PDB file of C-alpha atoms in Angstrom:
ATOM      1  CA  MET A1162      68.982 -29.615 -21.853  1.00 83.00           C
ATOM      2  CA  ARG A1163      66.265 -30.470 -24.369  1.00 74.00           C
ATOM      3  CA  HIS A1164      67.149 -28.062 -27.137  1.00 84.00           C
ATOM      4  CA  LYS A1165      65.466 -28.748 -30.497  1.00 75.00           C
ATOM      5  CA  VAL A1166      63.768 -31.943 -29.296  1.00 76.00           C
ATOM      6  CA  GLY A1167      60.655 -32.400 -31.408  1.00 78.00           C
ATOM      7  CA  GLN A1168      57.857 -34.601 -30.142  1.00 85.00           C
ATOM      8  CA  ARG A1169      56.865 -36.607 -27.108  1.00 88.00           C
ATOM      9  CA  LYS A1170      57.482 -40.338 -27.385  1.00 92.00           C
ATOM     10  CA  LEU A1171      54.377 -41.235 -25.333  1.00 92.00           C
ATOM     11  CA  HIS A1172      55.994 -44.547 -24.236  1.00 93.00           C
ATOM     12  CA  ARG A1173      55.402 -46.134 -27.659  1.00 95.00           C
ATOM     13  CA  THR A1174      57.464 -47.311 -30.581  1.00 95.00           C
ATOM     14  CA  THR A1175      57.675 -44.975 -33.551  1.00 94.00           C
ATOM     15  CA  SER A1176      55.279 -46.957 -35.728  1.00 96.00           C
ATOM     16  CA  HIS A1177      52.717 -47.322 -32.923  1.00 97.00           C
ATOM     17  CA  ARG A1178      52.927 -43.635 -32.035  1.00 96.00           C
ATOM     18  CA  LEU A1179      52.523 -42.453 -35.627  1.00 96.00           C
ATOM     19  CA  ALA A1180      49.618 -44.817 -36.290  1.00 97.00           C
ATOM     20  CA  MET A1181      47.889 -43.704 -33.081  1.00 97.00           C
ATOM     21  CA  LEU A1182      48.335 -39.988 -33.830  1.00 97.00           C
ATOM     22  CA  HIS A1183      47.183 -40.361 -37.434  1.00 97.00           C
ATOM     23  CA  ASN A1184      44.078 -42.209 -36.251  1.00 97.00           C
ATOM     24  CA  MET A1185      43.420 -39.524 -33.633  1.00 97.00           C
ATOM     25  CA  VAL A1186      43.713 -36.748 -36.220  1.00 98.00           C
ATOM     26  CA  THR A1187      41.391 -38.620 -38.582  1.00 97.00           C
ATOM     27  CA  SER A1188      38.835 -39.003 -35.784  1.00 97.00           C
ATOM     28  CA  LEU A1189      39.183 -35.329 -34.873  1.00 97.00           C
ATOM     29  CA  LEU A1190      38.557 -34.228 -38.450  1.00 97.00           C
ATOM     30  CA  GLU A1191      35.593 -36.599 -38.726  1.00 96.00           C
ATOM     31  CA  HIS A1192      33.854 -35.849 -35.407  1.00 96.00           C
ATOM     32  CA  GLU A1193      35.315 -32.345 -34.795  1.00 96.00           C
ATOM     33  CA  ALA A1194      36.097 -33.220 -31.146  1.00 97.00           C
ATOM     34  CA  ILE A1195      37.831 -36.079 -29.332  1.00 97.00           C
ATOM     35  CA  ARG A1196      38.497 -36.851 -25.674  1.00 97.00           C
ATOM     36  CA  THR A1197      42.013 -38.053 -24.875  1.00 97.00           C
ATOM     37  CA  THR A1198      44.901 -37.521 -22.475  1.00 97.00           C
ATOM     38  CA  LEU A1199      46.565 -34.116 -22.417  1.00 97.00           C
ATOM     39  CA  PRO A1200      49.983 -35.127 -23.860  1.00 96.00           C
ATOM     40  CA  LYS A1201      48.321 -37.019 -26.733  1.00 97.00           C
ATOM     41  CA  ALA A1202      46.048 -34.038 -27.414  1.00 97.00           C
ATOM     42  CA  LYS A1203      49.031 -31.696 -27.585  1.00 96.00           C
ATOM     43  CA  GLU A1204      50.804 -33.950 -30.086  1.00 96.00           C
ATOM     44  CA  ALA A1205      47.705 -34.523 -32.231  1.00 97.00           C
ATOM     45  CA  ARG A1206      46.981 -30.789 -32.301  1.00 97.00           C
ATOM     46  CA  ALA A1207      50.161 -30.023 -34.258  1.00 95.00           C
ATOM     47  CA  ILE A1208      49.394 -32.661 -36.890  1.00 96.00           C
ATOM     48  CA  ALA A1209      45.748 -31.589 -37.221  1.00 97.00           C
ATOM     49  CA  GLU A1210      46.657 -27.943 -37.702  1.00 97.00           C
ATOM     50  CA  ARG A1211      49.131 -28.919 -40.421  1.00 97.00           C
ATOM     51  CA  ILE A1212      46.463 -30.943 -42.254  1.00 98.00           C
ATOM     52  CA  ILE A1213      43.947 -28.074 -42.125  1.00 97.00           C
ATOM     53  CA  THR A1214      46.593 -25.677 -43.446  1.00 97.00           C
ATOM     54  CA  LEU A1215      47.255 -28.049 -46.347  1.00 97.00           C
ATOM     55  CA  GLY A1216      43.501 -28.083 -46.975  1.00 97.00           C
ATOM     56  CA  LYS A1217      43.412 -24.296 -47.105  1.00 96.00           C
ATOM     57  CA  ARG A1218      46.220 -24.195 -49.672  1.00 96.00           C
ATOM     58  CA  GLY A1219      44.537 -26.761 -51.934  1.00 94.00           C
ATOM     59  CA  GLY A1220      46.129 -28.397 -54.946  1.00 95.00           C
ATOM     60  CA  LEU A1221      47.028 -31.957 -55.828  1.00 97.00           C
ATOM     61  CA  ALA A1222      50.412 -31.939 -54.099  1.00 97.00           C
ATOM     62  CA  ASN A1223      48.837 -30.830 -50.819  1.00 97.00           C
ATOM     63  CA  VAL A1224      46.114 -33.475 -51.154  1.00 97.00           C
ATOM     64  CA  ARG A1225      48.821 -36.108 -51.480  1.00 97.00           C
ATOM     65  CA  LEU A1226      50.710 -34.726 -48.481  1.00 97.00           C
ATOM     66  CA  ALA A1227      47.534 -34.783 -46.382  1.00 97.00           C
ATOM     67  CA  GLU A1228      46.731 -38.295 -47.597  1.00 97.00           C
ATOM     68  CA  ARG A1229      49.863 -39.557 -45.829  1.00 97.00           C
ATOM     69  CA  THR A1230      48.145 -38.842 -42.526  1.00 97.00           C
ATOM     70  CA  VAL A1231      44.412 -39.023 -43.287  1.00 97.00           C
ATOM     71  CA  ARG A1232      43.805 -42.206 -45.257  1.00 95.00           C
ATOM     72  CA  ASN A1233      40.012 -41.772 -45.499  1.00 96.00           C
ATOM     73  CA  ARG A1234      38.944 -40.227 -48.810  1.00 96.00           C
ATOM     74  CA  ALA A1235      35.646 -38.802 -47.452  1.00 97.00           C
ATOM     75  CA  ILE A1236      37.420 -36.989 -44.623  1.00 97.00           C
ATOM     76  CA  LEU A1237      40.021 -35.619 -47.039  1.00 97.00           C
ATOM     77  CA  GLN A1238      37.231 -34.184 -49.174  1.00 97.00           C
ATOM     78  CA  LYS A1239      35.778 -32.611 -46.015  1.00 97.00           C
ATOM     79  CA  VAL A1240      39.150 -31.018 -45.216  1.00 97.00           C
ATOM     80  CA  PHE A1241      39.650 -29.648 -48.727  1.00 97.00           C
ATOM     81  CA  SER A1242      36.104 -28.264 -49.030  1.00 96.00           C
ATOM     82  CA  GLU A1243      34.248 -27.629 -45.749  1.00 96.00           C
ATOM     83  CA  TYR A1244      37.220 -26.820 -43.519  1.00 96.00           C
ATOM     84  CA  LYS A1245      38.892 -24.824 -46.298  1.00 96.00           C
ATOM     85  CA  ASP A1246      35.875 -22.508 -46.417  1.00 95.00           C
ATOM     86  CA  ARG A1247      35.362 -22.413 -42.641  1.00 96.00           C
ATOM     87  CA  TYR A1248      38.948 -21.416 -41.822  1.00 96.00           C
ATOM     88  CA  ALA A1249      39.689 -19.286 -44.919  1.00 95.00           C
ATOM     89  CA  THR A1250      40.174 -16.066 -42.936  1.00 95.00           C
ATOM     90  CA  ARG A1251      41.756 -17.620 -39.826  1.00 95.00           C
ATOM     91  CA  PRO A1252      45.585 -17.456 -39.919  1.00 95.00           C
ATOM     92  CA  GLY A1253      46.051 -20.504 -37.686  1.00 93.00           C
ATOM     93  CA  GLY A1254      44.858 -21.855 -34.370  1.00 96.00           C
ATOM     94  CA  TYR A1255      42.182 -24.178 -35.719  1.00 97.00           C
ATOM     95  CA  THR A1256      42.040 -26.389 -32.615  1.00 97.00           C
ATOM     96  CA  ARG A1257      41.363 -25.866 -28.925  1.00 97.00           C
ATOM     97  CA  ILE A1258      42.379 -27.999 -25.945  1.00 97.00           C
ATOM     98  CA  VAL A1259      40.033 -27.948 -22.955  1.00 97.00           C
ATOM     99  CA  ARG A1260      41.271 -29.662 -19.806  1.00 98.00           C
ATOM    100  CA  LEU A1261      38.684 -32.039 -18.342  1.00 97.00           C
ATOM    101  CA  GLY A1262      40.281 -33.090 -15.068  1.00 97.00           C
ATOM    102  CA  PHE A1263      41.803 -36.416 -14.143  1.00 98.00           C
ATOM    103  CA  ARG A1264      40.768 -39.916 -15.211  1.00 96.00           C
ATOM    104  CA  ARG A1265      39.424 -42.010 -12.374  1.00 95.00           C
ATOM    105  CA  GLY A1266      41.337 -45.213 -13.106  1.00 94.00           C
ATOM    106  CA  ASP A1267      44.942 -44.021 -13.352  1.00 96.00           C
ATOM    107  CA  GLY A1268      44.806 -40.291 -12.658  1.00 96.00           C
ATOM    108  CA  ALA A1269      45.853 -39.282 -16.179  1.00 96.00           C
ATOM    109  CA  GLU A1270      44.960 -35.701 -17.069  1.00 97.00           C
ATOM    110  CA  MET A1271      42.207 -35.740 -19.693  1.00 98.00           C
ATOM    111  CA  ALA A1272      41.495 -33.121 -22.348  1.00 98.00           C
ATOM    112  CA  LEU A1273      38.978 -32.361 -25.063  1.00 97.00           C
ATOM    113  CA  LEU A1274      40.632 -31.609 -28.400  1.00 97.00           C
ATOM    114  CA  GLU A1275      38.158 -29.802 -30.644  1.00 97.00           C
ATOM    115  CA  LEU A1276      38.027 -27.667 -33.743  1.00 97.00           C
ATOM    116  CA  VAL A1277      37.196 -24.019 -33.136  1.00 95.00           C
ATOM    117  CA  ASP A1278      34.169 -22.443 -34.842  1.00 92.00           C
ATOM    118  CA  ARG A1279      32.419 -25.778 -35.185  1.00 88.00           C
ATOM    119  CA  PRO A1280      28.650 -25.712 -35.697  1.00 85.00           C
ATOM    120  CA  ALA A1281      26.389 -25.883 -32.651  1.00 79.00           C
ATOM    121  CA  LYS A1282      24.921 -29.268 -33.671  1.00 72.00           C
ATOM    122  CA  ALA A1283      28.407 -30.817 -33.688  1.00 62.00           C
ATOM    123  CA  GLN A1284      29.219 -29.655 -30.170  1.00 64.00           C
ATOM    124  CA  GLY A1285      28.960 -32.245 -27.431  1.00 59.00           C
ATOM    125  CA  THR A1286      26.006 -33.004 -25.200  1.00 50.00           C
ATOM    126  CA  GLU A1287      27.794 -31.278 -22.319  1.00 54.00           C
ATOM    127  CA  ALA A1288      27.503 -27.912 -24.069  1.00 53.00           C
ATOM    128  CA  ALA A1289      23.889 -28.556 -25.035  1.00 47.00           C
ATOM    129  CA  ALA A1290      23.019 -29.504 -21.451  1.00 43.00           C
ATOM    130  CA  GLY A1291      24.756 -26.374 -20.172  1.00 45.00           C
ATOM    131  CA  GLU A1292      22.814 -24.166 -22.572  1.00 47.00           C
ATOM    132  CA  ALA A1293      19.515 -25.810 -21.601  1.00 45.00           C
ATOM    133  CA  THR A1294      20.034 -25.048 -17.900  1.00 41.00           C
ATOM    134  CA  GLU A1295      20.971 -21.437 -18.677  1.00 48.00           C
ATOM    135  CA  THR A1296      17.795 -20.798 -20.652  1.00 45.00           C
ATOM    136  CA  LYS A1297      15.618 -22.240 -17.877  1.00 46.00           C
ATOM    137  CA  ALA A1298      17.329 -20.017 -15.289  1.00 49.00           C
ATOM    138  CA  GLU A1299      16.477 -16.841 -17.214  1.00 45.00           C
TER     139      GLU A1299
END
């Protein structure tokens, strides 16, 4: 049985896995949405939610804890200002995973990992194209 087993190993060494997940979380916080495989999205989601919670709490100690994962100073400032205000009343659940089907090359299940309540301009072209067709139909 797999009692109390923490994370997926994703067929990588520890250092490679941590570097990959930290880079994915940084990209998510920068672009507000990333496209990746489903298991990677599920692992990155937990780290991203932790970083946003640290941003909501504020304070120097939490900035230093978040800096372990997000090494980009501009993105850290975004977390501790913009995201802090955006998610102030939300008690958790800052990310959403949308399944996108299977990748053509190897059949891996793909997913879109995105921040909830993101502005309309930051949402992908797929959503904008969908909205454009709906307005023409009316």
